[in-house]
mmCIF file of C-alpha atoms in Angstrom:
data_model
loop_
_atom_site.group_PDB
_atom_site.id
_atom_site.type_symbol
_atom_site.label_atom_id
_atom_site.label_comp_id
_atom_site.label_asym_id
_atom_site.label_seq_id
_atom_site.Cartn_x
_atom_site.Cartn_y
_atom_site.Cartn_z
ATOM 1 C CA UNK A 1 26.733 2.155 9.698
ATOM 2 C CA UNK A 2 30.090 0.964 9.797
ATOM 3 C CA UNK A 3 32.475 0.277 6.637
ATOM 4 C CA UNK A 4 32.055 -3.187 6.124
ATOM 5 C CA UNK A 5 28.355 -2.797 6.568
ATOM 6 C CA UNK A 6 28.214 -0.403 4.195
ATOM 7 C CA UNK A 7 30.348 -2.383 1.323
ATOM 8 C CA UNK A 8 28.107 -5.427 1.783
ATOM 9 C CA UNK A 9 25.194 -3.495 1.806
ATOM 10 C CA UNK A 10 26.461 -2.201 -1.529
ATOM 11 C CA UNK A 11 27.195 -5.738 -3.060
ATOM 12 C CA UNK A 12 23.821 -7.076 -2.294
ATOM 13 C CA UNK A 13 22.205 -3.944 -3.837
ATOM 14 C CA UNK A 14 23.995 -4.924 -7.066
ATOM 15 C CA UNK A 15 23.447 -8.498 -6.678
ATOM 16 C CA UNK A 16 19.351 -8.066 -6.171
ATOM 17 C CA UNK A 17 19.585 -5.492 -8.760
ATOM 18 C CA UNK A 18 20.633 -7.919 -11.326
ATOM 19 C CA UNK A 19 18.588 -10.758 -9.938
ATOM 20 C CA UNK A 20 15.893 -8.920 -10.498
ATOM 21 C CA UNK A 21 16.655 -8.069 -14.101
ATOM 22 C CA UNK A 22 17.672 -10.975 -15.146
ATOM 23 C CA UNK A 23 15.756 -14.175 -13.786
ATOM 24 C CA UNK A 24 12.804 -11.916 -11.666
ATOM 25 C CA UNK A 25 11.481 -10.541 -14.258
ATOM 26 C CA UNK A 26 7.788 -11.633 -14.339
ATOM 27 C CA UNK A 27 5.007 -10.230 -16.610
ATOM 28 C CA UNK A 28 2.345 -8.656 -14.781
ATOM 29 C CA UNK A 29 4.757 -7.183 -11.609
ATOM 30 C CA UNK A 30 6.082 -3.270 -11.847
ATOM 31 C CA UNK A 31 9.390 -1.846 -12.546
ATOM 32 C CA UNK A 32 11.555 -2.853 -9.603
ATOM 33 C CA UNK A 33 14.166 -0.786 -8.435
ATOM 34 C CA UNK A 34 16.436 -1.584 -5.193
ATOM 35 C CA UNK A 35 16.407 1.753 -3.708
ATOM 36 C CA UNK A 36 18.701 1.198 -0.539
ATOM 37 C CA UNK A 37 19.340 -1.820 1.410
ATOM 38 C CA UNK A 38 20.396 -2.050 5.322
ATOM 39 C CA UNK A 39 22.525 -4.496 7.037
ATOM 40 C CA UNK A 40 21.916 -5.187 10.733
ATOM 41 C CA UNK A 41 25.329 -5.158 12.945
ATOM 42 C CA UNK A 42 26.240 -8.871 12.655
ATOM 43 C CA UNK A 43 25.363 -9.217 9.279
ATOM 44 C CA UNK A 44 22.840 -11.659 8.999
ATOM 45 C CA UNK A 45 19.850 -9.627 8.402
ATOM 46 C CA UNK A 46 19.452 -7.357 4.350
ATOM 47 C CA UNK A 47 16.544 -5.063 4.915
ATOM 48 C CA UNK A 48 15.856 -4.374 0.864
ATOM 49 C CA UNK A 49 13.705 -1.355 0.430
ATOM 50 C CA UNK A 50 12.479 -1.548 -3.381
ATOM 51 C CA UNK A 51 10.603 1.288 -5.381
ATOM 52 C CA UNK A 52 7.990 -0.318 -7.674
ATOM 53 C CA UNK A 53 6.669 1.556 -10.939
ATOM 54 C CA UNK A 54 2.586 1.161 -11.338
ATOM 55 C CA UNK A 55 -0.449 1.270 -9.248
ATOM 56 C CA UNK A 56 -1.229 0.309 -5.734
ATOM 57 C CA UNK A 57 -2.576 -3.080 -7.124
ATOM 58 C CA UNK A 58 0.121 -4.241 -8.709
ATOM 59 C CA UNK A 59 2.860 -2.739 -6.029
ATOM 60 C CA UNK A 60 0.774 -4.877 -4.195
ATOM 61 C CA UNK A 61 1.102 -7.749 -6.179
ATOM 62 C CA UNK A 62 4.899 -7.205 -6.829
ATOM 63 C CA UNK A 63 5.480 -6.946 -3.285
ATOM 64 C CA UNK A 64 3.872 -10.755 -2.761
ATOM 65 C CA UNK A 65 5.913 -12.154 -5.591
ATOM 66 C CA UNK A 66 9.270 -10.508 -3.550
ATOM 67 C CA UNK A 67 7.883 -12.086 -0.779
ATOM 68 C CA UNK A 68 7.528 -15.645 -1.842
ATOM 69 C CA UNK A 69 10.901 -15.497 -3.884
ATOM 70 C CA UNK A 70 12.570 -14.271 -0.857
ATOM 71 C CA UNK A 71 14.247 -18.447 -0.019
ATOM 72 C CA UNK A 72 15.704 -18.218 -4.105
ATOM 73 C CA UNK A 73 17.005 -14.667 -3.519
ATOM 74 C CA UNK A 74 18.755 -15.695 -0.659
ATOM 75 C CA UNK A 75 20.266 -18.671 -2.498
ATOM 76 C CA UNK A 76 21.582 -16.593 -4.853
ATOM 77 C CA UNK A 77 23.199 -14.125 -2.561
ATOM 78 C CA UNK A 78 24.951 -17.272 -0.808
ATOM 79 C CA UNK A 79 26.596 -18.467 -3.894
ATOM 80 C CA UNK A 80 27.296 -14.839 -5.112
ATOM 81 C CA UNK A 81 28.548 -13.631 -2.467
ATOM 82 C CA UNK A 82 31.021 -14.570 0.370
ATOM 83 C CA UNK A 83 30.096 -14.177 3.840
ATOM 84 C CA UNK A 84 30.687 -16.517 6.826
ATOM 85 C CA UNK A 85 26.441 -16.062 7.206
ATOM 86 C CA UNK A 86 23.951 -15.867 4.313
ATOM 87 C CA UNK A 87 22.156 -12.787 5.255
ATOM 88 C CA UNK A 88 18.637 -13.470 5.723
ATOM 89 C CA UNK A 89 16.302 -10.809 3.204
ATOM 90 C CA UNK A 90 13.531 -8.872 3.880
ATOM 91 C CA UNK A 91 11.892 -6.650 1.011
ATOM 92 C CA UNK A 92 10.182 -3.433 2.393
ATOM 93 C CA UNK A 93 8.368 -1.222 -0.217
ATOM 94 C CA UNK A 94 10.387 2.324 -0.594
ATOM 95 C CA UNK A 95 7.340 5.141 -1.032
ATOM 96 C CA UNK A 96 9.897 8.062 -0.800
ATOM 97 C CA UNK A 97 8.956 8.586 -4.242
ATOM 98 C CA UNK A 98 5.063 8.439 -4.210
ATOM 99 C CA UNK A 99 5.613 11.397 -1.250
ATOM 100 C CA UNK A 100 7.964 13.775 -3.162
ATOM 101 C CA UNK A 101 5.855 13.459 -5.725
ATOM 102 C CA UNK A 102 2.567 13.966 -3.403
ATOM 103 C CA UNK A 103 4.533 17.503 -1.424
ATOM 104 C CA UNK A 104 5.467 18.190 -5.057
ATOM 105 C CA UNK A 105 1.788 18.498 -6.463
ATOM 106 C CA UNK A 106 0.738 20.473 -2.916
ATOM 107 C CA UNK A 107 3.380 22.985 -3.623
ATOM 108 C CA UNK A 108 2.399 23.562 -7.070
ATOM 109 C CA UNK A 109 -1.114 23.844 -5.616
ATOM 110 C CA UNK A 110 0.104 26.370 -3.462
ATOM 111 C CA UNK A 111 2.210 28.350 -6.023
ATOM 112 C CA UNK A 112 -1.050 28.328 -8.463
ATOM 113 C CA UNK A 113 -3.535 29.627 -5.709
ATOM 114 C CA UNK A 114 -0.973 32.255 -4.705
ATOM 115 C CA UNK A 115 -0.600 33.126 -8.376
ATOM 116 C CA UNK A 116 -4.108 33.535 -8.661
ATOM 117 C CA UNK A 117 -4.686 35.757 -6.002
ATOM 118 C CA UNK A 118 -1.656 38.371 -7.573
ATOM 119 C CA UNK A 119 -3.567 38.099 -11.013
ATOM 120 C CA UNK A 120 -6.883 38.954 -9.265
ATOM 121 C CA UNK A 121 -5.235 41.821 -7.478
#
């Protein structure tokens, strides 16, 4: 990813993240977090990978309400921020988290079956 890529990437990040703190903020949606957003080459395309604190249901739900607020956020980021192109936004659900934490429990698993076979030896 090239420089400028990279710095706008980093401004939207902090744009969304606020956005979503401060006029987002619905009851009945999960924690939202921007975990890492990608620009496409020209610019004109914010992939927006978010993590989303609670069950599948309401990821699910949060996800929908990203979805259908996706013509305001990109409002925002046109008046926020200035770019010869409003980059067009796309929200993609981040489960990097859910698998640590899945390889996390397995590895425990392991370490507790292996410590019960020393104990039984």
């Amino acid at each position: 990813m090239s420089m400028r890529m990279e710095r706008v990437a980093s401004v939207i990040k902090e744009e969304i993240g606020v956005l979503l703190l401060r006029e987002l903020n619905e009851p009945g949606l999960g924690f939202i977090t921007v975990t890492e957003v990608h620009m496409t080459p020209d610019l004109k395309l914010a992939k927006i990978y978010v993590s989303i604190f609670g069950n599948d249901e309401i990821k699910q739900r949060t996800m929908q309400f990203l979805e259908e607020q996706t013509p305001h956020v990109r409002a925002v980021l046109g008046s926020h921020i200035r770019l010869k192109f409003t980059p067009s936004v796309q929200f993609y659900l981040d489960e990097t988290l859910d698998r640590v934490e899945r390889i996390e429990k397995i590895i425990k698993q392991i370490h507790g079956q292996d410590d019960d076979k020393k104990a039984s030896e």
